Amino acid sequence: MLKLLTALLLLFSVPAGATAYAPGAPMEQVSAGASSVEKLVRQAAVRVTVPFSGGHGSGSYIKYKDVHIVITAQHVTNGPLGTSYLVSYKEESHIGTLIYSDAENDIAMLYVGNPFRLIEPMKFDPLKETATVGTEILYSGYPSHHKLMSFTGRVAGHETNGTPAPGKHIILQTYGWFGCSGSVIYTTKGEQVGILYGVDVEYYPDIQVQENMIWVVPINMLKMDKALGAFCRGYQGKTPKACK
């Protein structure tokens, strides 16, 4: 009995000095002491509104060479190529045209022909390898009917048989809700980690058992040459540097 009790104590003990990790609380405003990256990521977070239905998701306003784009989730912008979506940051809105749609990996890209005047895009700086466990992350998005919210967290694990496509997808420990789909996840250095496509909200039957498990497709599944292919072939005028 004594041996069994000792084994149980060892099983459930916590190393000295160790603390349980919990992501920071969602923020309606980043504090004055926030890092420059947190402020830039928040400023580049746009609401993507679906035509006619009025539903929305989130995305990140990004500059790739000389082209302004919004990266989001395919299930947010699941119309045919050429469909227009309203892309907004506070009072400023522009039309984003769908130029890339990858249903398998749930990635989409909008072209913003008329750049924003009041905000600056993030530089396209993707992680080449899938983010490792423990990587600190941050993102901003538009959950449900809330205004713009900012979140922090970290990579908690990987799923090798995840959906929408089999592959090594990322599991984050952070917060999110419907409407955050399409948010681009960043490292604390401003590198793109991936695109948020799912939030675990399992119920049994009325108790929410998980509120901070977030699913992300790695950014390395976005191949920019392929994503810009149709856009570059159909572009009228001087060829953008992004197409060379």
PDB file of C-alpha atoms in Angstrom:
ATOM      1  CA  MET A   1       0.000   0.000   0.000  1.00  0.00           C
ATOM      2  CA  LEU A   2       2.860   2.357   0.892  1.00  0.00           C
ATOM      3  CA  LYS A   3       4.553   1.640  -2.448  1.00  0.00           C
ATOM      4  CA  LEU A   4       1.293   2.351  -4.294  1.00  0.00           C
ATOM      5  CA  LEU A   5       0.789   5.652  -2.454  1.00  0.00           C
ATOM      6  CA  THR A   6       4.367   6.704  -3.225  1.00  0.00           C
ATOM      7  CA  ALA A   7       3.867   5.913  -6.929  1.00  0.00           C
ATOM      8  CA  LEU A   8       0.688   8.000  -7.034  1.00  0.00           C
ATOM      9  CA  LEU A   9       2.409  10.927  -5.354  1.00  0.00           C
ATOM     10  CA  LEU A  10       5.203  10.768  -7.908  1.00  0.00           C
ATOM     11  CA  LEU A  11       2.692  10.546 -10.736  1.00  0.00           C
ATOM     12  CA  PHE A  12       0.797  13.668  -9.720  1.00  0.00           C
ATOM     13  CA  SER A  13       3.614  15.767  -8.301  1.00  0.00           C
ATOM     14  CA  VAL A  14       4.771  18.977  -9.988  1.00  0.00           C
ATOM     15  CA  PRO A  15       8.480  19.811 -10.171  1.00  0.00           C
ATOM     16  CA  ALA A  16       9.621  22.538  -7.800  1.00  0.00           C
ATOM     17  CA  GLY A  17       9.311  25.967  -9.368  1.00  0.00           C
ATOM     18  CA  ALA A  18       7.125  24.722 -12.225  1.00  0.00           C
ATOM     19  CA  THR A  19       3.869  26.517 -12.978  1.00  0.00           C
ATOM     20  CA  ALA A  20       0.985  25.507 -15.189  1.00  0.00           C
ATOM     21  CA  TYR A  21       0.923  27.425 -18.462  1.00  0.00           C
ATOM     22  CA  ALA A  22      -2.105  29.526 -19.345  1.00  0.00           C
ATOM     23  CA  PRO A  23      -2.377  31.895 -22.317  1.00  0.00           C
ATOM     24  CA  GLY A  24      -2.800  35.575 -21.587  1.00  0.00           C
ATOM     25  CA  ALA A  25      -6.342  36.923 -21.464  1.00  0.00           C
ATOM     26  CA  PRO A  26      -7.745  38.289 -24.761  1.00  0.00           C
ATOM     27  CA  MET A  27      -7.232  42.027 -25.080  1.00  0.00           C
ATOM     28  CA  GLU A  28      -9.495  44.632 -26.624  1.00  0.00           C
ATOM     29  CA  GLN A  29      -6.551  47.024 -26.603  1.00  0.00           C
ATOM     30  CA  VAL A  30      -2.861  46.197 -26.448  1.00  0.00           C
ATOM     31  CA  SER A  31      -1.145  47.915 -23.555  1.00  0.00           C
ATOM     32  CA  ALA A  32       1.272  50.780 -23.897  1.00  0.00           C
ATOM     33  CA  GLY A  33       4.021  48.336 -23.031  1.00  0.00           C
ATOM     34  CA  ALA A  34       3.166  45.941 -25.849  1.00  0.00           C
ATOM     35  CA  SER A  35       5.929  45.030 -28.257  1.00  0.00           C
ATOM     36  CA  SER A  36       6.167  46.679 -31.668  1.00  0.00           C
ATOM     37  CA  VAL A  37       5.299  43.327 -33.272  1.00  0.00           C
ATOM     38  CA  GLU A  38       2.084  43.019 -31.241  1.00  0.00           C
ATOM     39  CA  LYS A  39       1.049  46.495 -32.384  1.00  0.00           C
ATOM     40  CA  LEU A  40       1.893  45.801 -36.041  1.00  0.00           C
ATOM     41  CA  VAL A  41       0.069  42.460 -36.061  1.00  0.00           C
ATOM     42  CA  ARG A  42      -3.017  44.061 -34.540  1.00  0.00           C
ATOM     43  CA  GLN A  43      -2.953  46.915 -37.041  1.00  0.00           C
ATOM     44  CA  ALA A  44      -2.712  44.458 -39.959  1.00  0.00           C
ATOM     45  CA  ALA A  45      -5.657  42.333 -38.754  1.00  0.00           C
ATOM     46  CA  VAL A  46      -8.649  42.838 -41.033  1.00  0.00           C
ATOM     47  CA  ARG A  47     -12.257  41.684 -40.986  1.00  0.00           C
ATOM     48  CA  VAL A  48     -13.235  39.753 -44.119  1.00  0.00           C
ATOM     49  CA  THR A  49     -16.963  40.077 -44.826  1.00  0.00           C
ATOM     50  CA  VAL A  50     -18.757  37.582 -47.056  1.00  0.00           C
ATOM     51  CA  PRO A  51     -20.990  39.175 -49.739  1.00  0.00           C
ATOM     52  CA  PHE A  52     -24.784  38.887 -49.321  1.00  0.00           C
ATOM     53  CA  SER A  53     -24.673  36.702 -46.185  1.00  0.00           C
ATOM     54  CA  GLY A  54     -22.922  39.311 -44.061  1.00  0.00           C
ATOM     55  CA  GLY A  55     -20.947  36.615 -42.267  1.00  0.00           C
ATOM     56  CA  HIS A  56     -17.320  37.326 -41.517  1.00  0.00           C
ATOM     57  CA  GLY A  57     -13.943  35.880 -40.759  1.00  0.00           C
ATOM     58  CA  SER A  58     -10.520  37.364 -40.135  1.00  0.00           C
ATOM     59  CA  GLY A  59      -7.343  37.808 -42.141  1.00  0.00           C
ATOM     60  CA  SER A  60      -3.997  39.531 -42.173  1.00  0.00           C
ATOM     61  CA  TYR A  61      -3.036  42.388 -44.501  1.00  0.00           C
ATOM     62  CA  ILE A  62       0.367  41.515 -45.952  1.00  0.00           C
ATOM     63  CA  LYS A  63       2.758  42.905 -48.555  1.00  0.00           C
ATOM     64  CA  TYR A  64       4.526  40.379 -50.774  1.00  0.00           C
ATOM     65  CA  LYS A  65       7.162  42.215 -52.797  1.00  0.00           C
ATOM     66  CA  ASP A  66       5.027  44.889 -54.526  1.00  0.00           C
ATOM     67  CA  VAL A  67       1.614  43.249 -54.138  1.00  0.00           C
ATOM     68  CA  HIS A  68      -0.848  43.849 -51.270  1.00  0.00           C
ATOM     69  CA  ILE A  69      -2.762  40.745 -50.231  1.00  0.00           C
ATOM     70  CA  VAL A  70      -4.907  39.378 -47.421  1.00  0.00           C
ATOM     71  CA  ILE A  71      -4.243  35.832 -46.267  1.00  0.00           C
ATOM     72  CA  THR A  72      -7.243  34.093 -44.719  1.00  0.00           C
ATOM     73  CA  ALA A  73      -8.975  30.704 -44.493  1.00  0.00           C
ATOM     74  CA  GLN A  74     -10.617  29.133 -47.540  1.00  0.00           C
ATOM     75  CA  HIS A  75     -13.838  28.349 -45.673  1.00  0.00           C
ATOM     76  CA  VAL A  76     -14.204  32.094 -44.982  1.00  0.00           C
ATOM     77  CA  THR A  77     -13.856  32.972 -48.692  1.00  0.00           C
ATOM     78  CA  ASN A  78     -15.219  29.858 -50.382  1.00  0.00           C
ATOM     79  CA  GLY A  79     -16.624  31.504 -53.497  1.00  0.00           C
ATOM     80  CA  PRO A  80     -15.177  31.078 -57.011  1.00  0.00           C
ATOM     81  CA  LEU A  81     -11.972  32.867 -57.994  1.00  0.00           C
ATOM     82  CA  GLY A  82     -12.715  36.498 -58.800  1.00  0.00           C
ATOM     83  CA  THR A  83     -15.317  36.889 -56.037  1.00  0.00           C
ATOM     84  CA  SER A  84     -15.097  40.209 -54.187  1.00  0.00           C
ATOM     85  CA  TYR A  85     -15.015  40.432 -50.386  1.00  0.00           C
ATOM     86  CA  LEU A  86     -15.100  43.499 -48.167  1.00  0.00           C
ATOM     87  CA  VAL A  87     -11.851  43.857 -46.229  1.00  0.00           C
ATOM     88  CA  SER A  88     -12.038  46.287 -43.303  1.00  0.00           C
ATOM     89  CA  TYR A  89      -9.984  47.809 -40.526  1.00  0.00           C
ATOM     90  CA  LYS A  90     -12.067  50.097 -38.319  1.00  0.00           C
ATOM     91  CA  GLU A  91     -13.651  52.720 -40.611  1.00  0.00           C
ATOM     92  CA  GLU A  92     -11.506  51.960 -43.669  1.00  0.00           C
ATOM     93  CA  SER A  93     -12.680  49.300 -46.115  1.00  0.00           C
ATOM     94  CA  HIS A  94     -11.456  48.010 -49.459  1.00  0.00           C
ATOM     95  CA  ILE A  95     -12.412  45.319 -51.927  1.00  0.00           C
ATOM     96  CA  GLY A  96     -10.349  42.139 -51.842  1.00  0.00           C
ATOM     97  CA  THR A  97     -10.555  39.876 -54.889  1.00  0.00           C
ATOM     98  CA  LEU A  98     -10.168  36.147 -54.375  1.00  0.00           C
ATOM     99  CA  ILE A  99      -7.125  35.012 -56.374  1.00  0.00           C
ATOM    100  CA  TYR A 100      -6.244  31.739 -54.611  1.00  0.00           C
ATOM    101  CA  SER A 101      -8.392  29.091 -52.968  1.00  0.00           C
ATOM    102  CA  ASP A 102      -7.034  25.851 -51.463  1.00  0.00           C
ATOM    103  CA  ALA A 103      -9.925  23.899 -49.933  1.00  0.00           C
ATOM    104  CA  GLU A 104      -7.692  20.960 -49.025  1.00  0.00           C
ATOM    105  CA  ASN A 105      -5.496  23.014 -46.718  1.00  0.00           C
ATOM    106  CA  ASP A 106      -8.106  25.725 -45.957  1.00  0.00           C
ATOM    107  CA  ILE A 107      -5.978  28.607 -47.224  1.00  0.00           C
ATOM    108  CA  ALA A 108      -7.117  31.517 -49.380  1.00  0.00           C
ATOM    109  CA  MET A 109      -5.639  34.750 -50.621  1.00  0.00           C
ATOM    110  CA  LEU A 110      -7.260  38.050 -51.631  1.00  0.00           C
ATOM    111  CA  TYR A 111      -5.679  40.722 -53.809  1.00  0.00           C
ATOM    112  CA  VAL A 112      -6.139  44.283 -52.544  1.00  0.00           C
ATOM    113  CA  GLY A 113      -5.689  46.512 -55.575  1.00  0.00           C
ATOM    114  CA  ASN A 114      -6.302  49.732 -53.652  1.00  0.00           C
ATOM    115  CA  PRO A 115      -3.960  49.620 -50.631  1.00  0.00           C
ATOM    116  CA  PHE A 116      -5.066  50.799 -47.193  1.00  0.00           C
ATOM    117  CA  ARG A 117      -4.164  54.387 -46.354  1.00  0.00           C
ATOM    118  CA  LEU A 118      -4.366  54.239 -42.562  1.00  0.00           C
ATOM    119  CA  ILE A 119      -2.577  50.981 -41.801  1.00  0.00           C
ATOM    120  CA  GLU A 120       0.621  49.259 -42.875  1.00  0.00           C
ATOM    121  CA  PRO A 121       0.806  45.670 -44.095  1.00  0.00           C
ATOM    122  CA  MET A 122       2.958  43.041 -42.462  1.00  0.00           C
ATOM    123  CA  LYS A 123       5.957  41.844 -44.448  1.00  0.00           C
ATOM    124  CA  PHE A 124       5.558  38.323 -45.834  1.00  0.00           C
ATOM    125  CA  ASP A 125       8.079  36.461 -43.670  1.00  0.00           C
ATOM    126  CA  PRO A 126       6.934  32.847 -43.269  1.00  0.00           C
ATOM    127  CA  LEU A 127       8.530  30.227 -41.069  1.00  0.00           C
ATOM    128  CA  LYS A 128      10.196  27.692 -43.338  1.00  0.00           C
ATOM    129  CA  GLU A 129       9.668  24.824 -40.908  1.00  0.00           C
ATOM    130  CA  THR A 130       6.534  24.026 -38.914  1.00  0.00           C
ATOM    131  CA  ALA A 131       6.611  25.866 -35.581  1.00  0.00           C
ATOM    132  CA  THR A 132       7.932  23.690 -32.767  1.00  0.00           C
ATOM    133  CA  VAL A 133       6.194  22.967 -29.469  1.00  0.00           C
ATOM    134  CA  GLY A 134       6.678  25.833 -27.041  1.00  0.00           C
ATOM    135  CA  THR A 135       6.940  28.531 -29.708  1.00  0.00           C
ATOM    136  CA  GLU A 136       5.318  31.707 -28.373  1.00  0.00           C
ATOM    137  CA  ILE A 137       2.698  33.150 -30.711  1.00  0.00           C
ATOM    138  CA  LEU A 138       0.343  36.077 -31.060  1.00  0.00           C
ATOM    139  CA  TYR A 139      -2.501  37.065 -33.339  1.00  0.00           C
ATOM    140  CA  SER A 140      -5.416  39.458 -33.676  1.00  0.00           C
ATOM    141  CA  GLY A 141      -8.872  38.719 -35.048  1.00  0.00           C
ATOM    142  CA  TYR A 142     -12.597  39.375 -34.877  1.00  0.00           C
ATOM    143  CA  PRO A 143     -14.343  36.737 -32.725  1.00  0.00           C
ATOM    144  CA  SER A 144     -18.138  36.566 -33.088  1.00  0.00           C
ATOM    145  CA  HIS A 145     -19.677  40.039 -32.621  1.00  0.00           C
ATOM    146  CA  HIS A 146     -16.700  41.422 -30.722  1.00  0.00           C
ATOM    147  CA  LYS A 147     -14.504  44.213 -31.941  1.00  0.00           C
ATOM    148  CA  LEU A 148     -10.891  43.510 -32.810  1.00  0.00           C
ATOM    149  CA  MET A 149      -9.250  41.343 -30.125  1.00  0.00           C
ATOM    150  CA  SER A 150      -5.599  40.404 -29.587  1.00  0.00           C
ATOM    151  CA  PHE A 151      -4.368  37.077 -28.258  1.00  0.00           C
ATOM    152  CA  THR A 152      -1.145  35.460 -27.099  1.00  0.00           C
ATOM    153  CA  GLY A 153      -0.304  31.803 -26.541  1.00  0.00           C
ATOM    154  CA  ARG A 154       2.073  29.083 -27.604  1.00  0.00           C
ATOM    155  CA  VAL A 155       2.343  25.964 -29.747  1.00  0.00           C
ATOM    156  CA  ALA A 156       1.088  23.031 -27.677  1.00  0.00           C
ATOM    157  CA  GLY A 157       1.481  20.192 -30.166  1.00  0.00           C
ATOM    158  CA  HIS A 158       0.964  18.838 -33.661  1.00  0.00           C
ATOM    159  CA  GLU A 159      -1.662  16.674 -35.326  1.00  0.00           C
ATOM    160  CA  THR A 160      -0.420  14.412 -38.103  1.00  0.00           C
ATOM    161  CA  ASN A 161      -3.869  13.229 -39.189  1.00  0.00           C
ATOM    162  CA  GLY A 162      -5.754  16.490 -38.880  1.00  0.00           C
ATOM    163  CA  THR A 163      -8.371  18.038 -41.073  1.00  0.00           C
ATOM    164  CA  PRO A 164      -9.060  19.595 -43.518  1.00  0.00           C
ATOM    165  CA  ALA A 165      -6.073  17.828 -45.107  1.00  0.00           C
ATOM    166  CA  PRO A 166      -3.791  15.125 -43.718  1.00  0.00           C
ATOM    167  CA  GLY A 167      -0.500  16.610 -42.611  1.00  0.00           C
ATOM    168  CA  LYS A 168       1.351  18.067 -39.685  1.00  0.00           C
ATOM    169  CA  HIS A 169      -1.044  20.726 -38.438  1.00  0.00           C
ATOM    170  CA  ILE A 170      -0.417  22.909 -35.402  1.00  0.00           C
ATOM    171  CA  ILE A 171      -2.356  22.908 -32.137  1.00  0.00           C
ATOM    172  CA  LEU A 172      -2.168  26.155 -30.174  1.00  0.00           C
ATOM    173  CA  GLN A 173      -2.951  26.847 -26.568  1.00  0.00           C
ATOM    174  CA  THR A 174      -4.614  30.242 -26.817  1.00  0.00           C
ATOM    175  CA  TYR A 175      -8.113  31.654 -27.164  1.00  0.00           C
ATOM    176  CA  GLY A 176     -10.410  32.114 -30.118  1.00  0.00           C
ATOM    177  CA  TRP A 177     -14.001  31.852 -31.273  1.00  0.00           C
ATOM    178  CA  PHE A 178     -16.108  31.813 -34.405  1.00  0.00           C
ATOM    179  CA  GLY A 179     -15.079  34.751 -36.561  1.00  0.00           C
ATOM    180  CA  CYS A 180     -11.382  34.265 -35.776  1.00  0.00           C
ATOM    181  CA  SER A 181     -11.079  31.807 -38.666  1.00  0.00           C
ATOM    182  CA  GLY A 182      -8.566  33.096 -41.185  1.00  0.00           C
ATOM    183  CA  SER A 183      -6.443  34.929 -38.624  1.00  0.00           C
ATOM    184  CA  VAL A 184      -2.743  34.646 -39.386  1.00  0.00           C
ATOM    185  CA  ILE A 185      -0.681  33.454 -36.438  1.00  0.00           C
ATOM    186  CA  TYR A 186       2.684  35.146 -35.856  1.00  0.00           C
ATOM    187  CA  THR A 187       5.784  34.511 -33.779  1.00  0.00           C
ATOM    188  CA  THR A 188       6.865  37.230 -31.380  1.00  0.00           C
ATOM    189  CA  LYS A 189       9.389  38.237 -34.065  1.00  0.00           C
ATOM    190  CA  GLY A 190       6.675  38.855 -36.654  1.00  0.00           C
ATOM    191  CA  GLU A 191       7.115  35.666 -38.685  1.00  0.00           C
ATOM    192  CA  GLN A 192       3.996  33.994 -40.052  1.00  0.00           C
ATOM    193  CA  VAL A 193       3.302  30.628 -38.365  1.00  0.00           C
ATOM    194  CA  GLY A 194       0.067  29.627 -40.085  1.00  0.00           C
ATOM    195  CA  ILE A 195      -3.635  30.261 -40.620  1.00  0.00           C
ATOM    196  CA  LEU A 196      -6.251  29.601 -37.949  1.00  0.00           C
ATOM    197  CA  TYR A 197      -9.001  27.336 -39.255  1.00  0.00           C
ATOM    198  CA  GLY A 198     -10.613  25.636 -36.255  1.00  0.00           C
ATOM    199  CA  VAL A 199     -11.542  26.108 -32.610  1.00  0.00           C
ATOM    200  CA  ASP A 200     -12.269  23.096 -30.389  1.00  0.00           C
ATOM    201  CA  VAL A 201     -15.612  23.744 -28.656  1.00  0.00           C
ATOM    202  CA  GLU A 202     -16.691  20.238 -27.666  1.00  0.00           C
ATOM    203  CA  TYR A 203     -19.681  19.911 -25.321  1.00  0.00           C
ATOM    204  CA  TYR A 204     -20.883  17.033 -23.054  1.00  0.00           C
ATOM    205  CA  PRO A 205     -23.746  17.939 -23.661  1.00  0.00           C
ATOM    206  CA  ASP A 206     -23.963  21.363 -22.006  1.00  0.00           C
ATOM    207  CA  ILE A 207     -20.480  21.622 -20.524  1.00  0.00           C
ATOM    208  CA  GLN A 208     -17.739  23.115 -22.658  1.00  0.00           C
ATOM    209  CA  VAL A 209     -14.741  20.894 -21.985  1.00  0.00           C
ATOM    210  CA  GLN A 210     -12.178  22.801 -24.041  1.00  0.00           C
ATOM    211  CA  GLU A 211     -12.052  26.509 -24.767  1.00  0.00           C
ATOM    212  CA  ASN A 212      -8.473  27.188 -25.770  1.00  0.00           C
ATOM    213  CA  MET A 213      -7.444  24.508 -28.271  1.00  0.00           C
ATOM    214  CA  ILE A 214      -6.914  26.184 -31.632  1.00  0.00           C
ATOM    215  CA  TRP A 215      -6.096  24.467 -34.933  1.00  0.00           C
ATOM    216  CA  VAL A 216      -3.720  26.040 -37.440  1.00  0.00           C
ATOM    217  CA  VAL A 217      -2.497  25.003 -40.880  1.00  0.00           C
ATOM    218  CA  PRO A 218       1.252  25.761 -41.198  1.00  0.00           C
ATOM    219  CA  ILE A 219       2.193  28.661 -43.446  1.00  0.00           C
ATOM    220  CA  ASN A 220       4.658  26.433 -45.302  1.00  0.00           C
ATOM    221  CA  MET A 221       1.654  24.800 -46.987  1.00  0.00           C
ATOM    222  CA  LEU A 222       1.120  28.087 -48.838  1.00  0.00           C
ATOM    223  CA  LYS A 223       3.294  28.072 -51.960  1.00  0.00           C
ATOM    224  CA  MET A 224       3.351  31.681 -53.107  1.00  0.00           C
ATOM    225  CA  ASP A 225       4.323  30.974 -56.722  1.00  0.00           C
ATOM    226  CA  LYS A 226       1.322  28.686 -57.077  1.00  0.00           C
ATOM    227  CA  ALA A 227      -0.957  31.030 -55.136  1.00  0.00           C
ATOM    228  CA  LEU A 228      -0.133  33.940 -57.453  1.00  0.00           C
ATOM    229  CA  GLY A 229      -0.222  31.873 -60.639  1.00  0.00           C
ATOM    230  CA  ALA A 230      -3.742  32.746 -61.853  1.00  0.00           C
ATOM    231  CA  PHE A 231      -3.360  36.372 -60.759  1.00  0.00           C
ATOM    232  CA  CYS A 232      -0.066  36.826 -62.618  1.00  0.00           C
ATOM    233  CA  ARG A 233      -1.320  35.159 -65.787  1.00  0.00           C
ATOM    234  CA  GLY A 234      -4.366  37.416 -65.927  1.00  0.00           C
ATOM    235  CA  TYR A 235      -2.808  40.668 -64.729  1.00  0.00           C
ATOM    236  CA  GLN A 236      -3.257  43.604 -67.118  1.00  0.00           C
ATOM    237  CA  GLY A 237      -0.512  46.192 -67.230  1.00  0.00           C
ATOM    238  CA  LYS A 238       3.093  46.260 -66.097  1.00  0.00           C
ATOM    239  CA  THR A 239       4.046  42.922 -64.590  1.00  0.00           C
ATOM    240  CA  PRO A 240       4.368  43.158 -60.785  1.00  0.00           C
ATOM    241  CA  LYS A 241       7.676  42.149 -59.217  1.00  0.00           C
ATOM    242  CA  ALA A 242       5.730  39.496 -57.317  1.00  0.00           C
ATOM    243  CA  CYS A 243       5.086  37.749 -60.646  1.00  0.00           C
ATOM    244  CA  LYS A 244       8.713  37.682 -61.802  1.00  0.00           C
TER     245      LYS A 244
END
